[in-house]
Amino acid sequence: MKTFNGILHFRAVFWTAFAALFARTCNGDISYSVPEEMQKGTVFGNVAKDLGLSVKTLLDRKARIDVEGNGRRFCDLQGGELVIAEIIDREKLCGSKTSCALNYELVLENPLELHRIKLQIEDINDNSPRFPKSEIKLEIAESVIKGARFRLDEAHDADVGRNGIQTYSLEKNDYFTLAVNSQANGRKYSELVLDKELDRELHQEVTLLLTAIDGGSPQRSGTAVIRVTVLDANDNLPVFSETIYKASLPENAPVGTVVLTVSATDADEGANGEVTYELSHISDDELRLFSIDKNTGEIKVVGTIDYEDKYEYEFWVQAKDGAGLASDAKVEIEITDVNDNAPLIHIKSLNVPVPENVAPGTEVGIINVQDKDTGGNRQVRCAIQQNVPFKLNPSIKNYYTLVTTAELDRELVGDYNITITATDEGSPPLSSFKTISLSVSDVNDNPPVFEEQSYSAYVSENNKPGSSVCSVTARDPDWRQNGTVFYSLLPSEVNGVPLSSYLSINGDTGVIHAVRAFDYEQFRSFKVQVVARDNGSPPLSSNVTVSVFIKDENDNSPQILYPTPEGNSFMTEMVPKAALSGSLLSKVIAVDADSGQNAWLSYQIVKSTDPGLFTIGVHSGEIRAQRDISESDSMKQNLVISVKDNGQPSLSTTCAVYLLISDNLAEVPELKDMSYEENNSKLTSYLIIALVSVSTFFLTFIILIIAVRLCHRRKPRLLFDGAVAIPSAYLPPNYADVDGTGTLRSTYNYDAYMTTGSRTSDFKFVTSYNDNTLPSATTLEKSPGDSGGCIDFLGDGSRCSTLQKPPNNDWRLPPNQRPGPSGQHRFHTIQQRWTPYDKSRAGPLPEGAGVVAGTGPWPNPPTEAEQLQALMAGANAVSEATATMGPRYNAQYVPDYRQNVYIPGSTATLTANPQQPPQQALPPPQAMPPTDAPKAAQTPASKKKSTKKDKK
């Protein structure tokens, strides 16, 4: 068996080389010879080489092998080579036919080409001869003479040609020899020849062994046993009525149908004349389809006849008499086709998905339609019944191409279910249907579209940064990334400021947010362009305009234009004494930066010197006399006007209107000195420069004292006896000589005097005086139970003085002619003259000081040179006083002559640090820790500015 398999392998290789050598093309056909029984995967041809095409071209053109009908695919295409896809059994395919061929089609696309491939299946010796029966029985009369011939049953070999039966052999015996003969069709049969007359009395039965041998390599053989029974002689053979019987049978004939009846006669009588029939030289498949009645000779259908499987059958019928003599007749049955097969629709190629921008006429698929029937039953019509933008164009043979007929739009129709109908020409016609699902792929051909042509957003001013302003939405009917929309703001400017400083947009949701708070008074509306862009390639976009309107809120108080706000100027209206009731005296003019009802203003008098004397128009702001002016009315009338808007909540502001009931301005003595203030601006500049110089000198002095202190490492004990009634938050410490050296036994105070009507706190003159030196025991004390905020300076229980200190002319003297550095100096302002309700701001008077009335006249104002001289004299006094302290002086206790400055027309006092808490009684000098130097007090100009801010 191993040797046989090796020979088979050698034959397969040989036939492969033979097929490649003799491959030929004829009219576009390619023919190959392939031996049967080749192993799966064996290469037997190179299509690419035979067609002159490269392997890449075959792959690009989607080359494939197609089989008509439901035929089995015994070969396949791999990389340009033809290989065996399934083992081929020639005997099952073609039976006893000499020529056995398989037809295939090689299909190429783009463009569509069709090449027929013919495989000629070569027979190999893979079947052994086989006798119909393993035992052949013969009855021979003993009277038969020598040389008589007896035909034996033929052996059947499925192979053909040289691989078929070539000869027979008979086992060596005494009575018979074997004669091998050939028929006209080339088949060989054997005859048993009587070589010696039989003698029934010697041998009633003779047993022989018959062997059938084929011509293959290696040879195969089959055997049968011949049993010869010695009888009387039978000298007549059965004779058929016809040599060849032919019949036509429609396919799908029912089981039991009689195809034909064979008939044979035998001239013998008795048992020798009885003829029986049996089928010979028939394959196993044919035996499953046909049978014969051994007595009547009727051939019937016993299986399913299918024209598509086999359209003709050929076999032999043997007639045998009782003595064993036999003869043969040939039977040919032709199968007629019936339209029993509907067309079959095959999708050979389908390019899906189809881009929506393909041009009409584009090929998207290849359809193959086949019908197993023949003739008119095989003719097929193929069409699309639906109203779709596709059609079928007939191509080569039974191929159709599916092409587009119009432009596609995925946004309208994204998927097509195309039903293809194939109908044959049979009677009745048969049809089949095939549904193809085609999806249309998206192309970015639609820009985003906003839901509205324009958007309007209303935002209240003073909105919270980050709050939502509005939302825009754009739709893109494209798919996936082509339909994903991103939002952005088109760069622009609003009032010269980049738009990004005002608005931002969420790129995914389209929600517009405010970056900052809006102010209706700056701008009331603006427009912004929002860009919606998809994520396609290339991206498409569209714009929309968003109008943002700012809604007003009541966030601005009314602004008074007339009279000017208090602190900027001093404005007084003159009212004639003869003014009658209803006379227009003045008018308050105010505006509001808001709009609408938030800017509707109303006026009201909230405070007046004489409540029933004046009235104001609620909406006009006109101040009129409510009654006639009388002599008893006060000359100076002060009105506090409230201006209120109509917002929710409403905002208001107030102003003061000063009215003078007089016919002549000269009658008002308080206003005589008001014009002098205009000439003081230049003096103020000089004074500021002088104060800066003194402050610089003072800081230098502090640094020097600290350096001396670090050298001597001694802590001075300083006492202070405040002699001026100043706020407790600014009580300066006392300075005293605790070691008893006598170098520092007095306190220093300074009085500053200003001119009437001064509005810039300008120093006019400085005076100093000297009290008796206080002992160290007489330090600053506060009487227990004192709730008036006054301090016991003298130690005798008198705490506060109600008398004012008159101005002193010592400021005109040089520093060396004044009452010594141990004098007491303090500041006085003209405000002390205007102290209301008889309250006094002065401290204890120095010795010899007289009582000066609070309303007495002041001396003539000094010149500018005198004012500068006084300022420098005060600085020199400080320098002389500090020179006597030596290294024991602590810089933090330097007296500041700028600590108490009173503003005319006001009960307020400017101090260097109004936030300092009230100072408590000082501890004993030895327990007092060193503190930092006090900060420099404000200059008069800065005091004035801070006062204006406080009032605002």
PDB file of C-alpha atoms in Angstrom, residues 147-155 165-169 177-193 210-213 237 281 328:
ATOM      1  CA  GLY A 147     -13.811 -26.372 -28.257  1.00  0.00           C
ATOM      2  CA  ALA A 148     -17.203 -25.177 -27.025  1.00  0.00           C
ATOM      3  CA  ARG A 149     -17.176 -21.650 -25.678  1.00  0.00           C
ATOM      4  CA  PHE A 150     -19.013 -20.281 -22.692  1.00  0.00           C
ATOM      5  CA  ARG A 151     -19.085 -16.550 -22.171  1.00  0.00           C
ATOM      6  CA  LEU A 152     -18.289 -15.443 -18.665  1.00  0.00           C
ATOM      7  CA  ASP A 153     -19.476 -12.392 -16.758  1.00  0.00           C
ATOM      8  CA  GLU A 154     -17.438  -9.334 -17.514  1.00  0.00           C
ATOM      9  CA  ALA A 155     -15.570  -7.668 -14.745  1.00  0.00           C
ATOM     10  CA  ILE A 165      -9.575  -4.109 -17.869  1.00  0.00           C
ATOM     11  CA  GLN A 166      -6.966  -5.332 -20.286  1.00  0.00           C
ATOM     12  CA  THR A 167      -7.069  -9.101 -19.901  1.00  0.00           C
ATOM     13  CA  TYR A 168      -8.440 -12.108 -18.013  1.00  0.00           C
ATOM     14  CA  SER A 169      -6.643 -15.187 -16.731  1.00  0.00           C
ATOM     15  CA  THR A 177      -8.941 -22.723 -21.173  1.00  0.00           C
ATOM     16  CA  LEU A 178      -9.722 -19.009 -21.354  1.00  0.00           C
ATOM     17  CA  ALA A 179     -10.183 -16.901 -24.459  1.00  0.00           C
ATOM     18  CA  VAL A 180     -10.130 -13.085 -24.165  1.00  0.00           C
ATOM     19  CA  ASN A 181     -11.984 -11.116 -26.814  1.00  0.00           C
ATOM     20  CA  SER A 182     -12.579  -7.423 -27.564  1.00  0.00           C
ATOM     21  CA  GLN A 183     -15.875  -5.850 -28.463  1.00  0.00           C
ATOM     22  CA  ALA A 184     -16.396  -3.093 -30.994  1.00  0.00           C
ATOM     23  CA  ASN A 185     -16.393  -0.492 -28.266  1.00  0.00           C
ATOM     24  CA  GLY A 186     -13.035  -1.726 -27.068  1.00  0.00           C
ATOM     25  CA  ARG A 187     -14.302  -3.565 -24.018  1.00  0.00           C
ATOM     26  CA  LYS A 188     -12.819  -6.978 -23.326  1.00  0.00           C
ATOM     27  CA  TYR A 189     -14.689 -10.037 -22.216  1.00  0.00           C
ATOM     28  CA  SER A 190     -13.651 -13.636 -21.566  1.00  0.00           C
ATOM     29  CA  GLU A 191     -14.947 -16.979 -22.748  1.00  0.00           C
ATOM     30  CA  LEU A 192     -14.456 -20.331 -21.140  1.00  0.00           C
ATOM     31  CA  VAL A 193     -13.288 -22.808 -23.807  1.00  0.00           C
ATOM     32  CA  LEU A 210     -11.135 -16.360 -12.972  1.00  0.00           C
ATOM     33  CA  THR A 211      -8.977 -13.210 -12.662  1.00  0.00           C
ATOM     34  CA  ALA A 212      -9.549  -9.842 -14.398  1.00  0.00           C
ATOM     35  CA  ILE A 213      -6.427  -7.668 -14.783  1.00  0.00           C
ATOM     36  CA  LEU A 237     -28.280 -18.111 -26.471  1.00  0.00           C
ATOM     37  CA  HIS A 281     -21.839  -2.495 -16.401  1.00  0.00           C
ATOM     38  CA  ASP A 328     -26.157  -8.313 -23.606  1.00  0.00           C
TER      39      ASP A 328
END
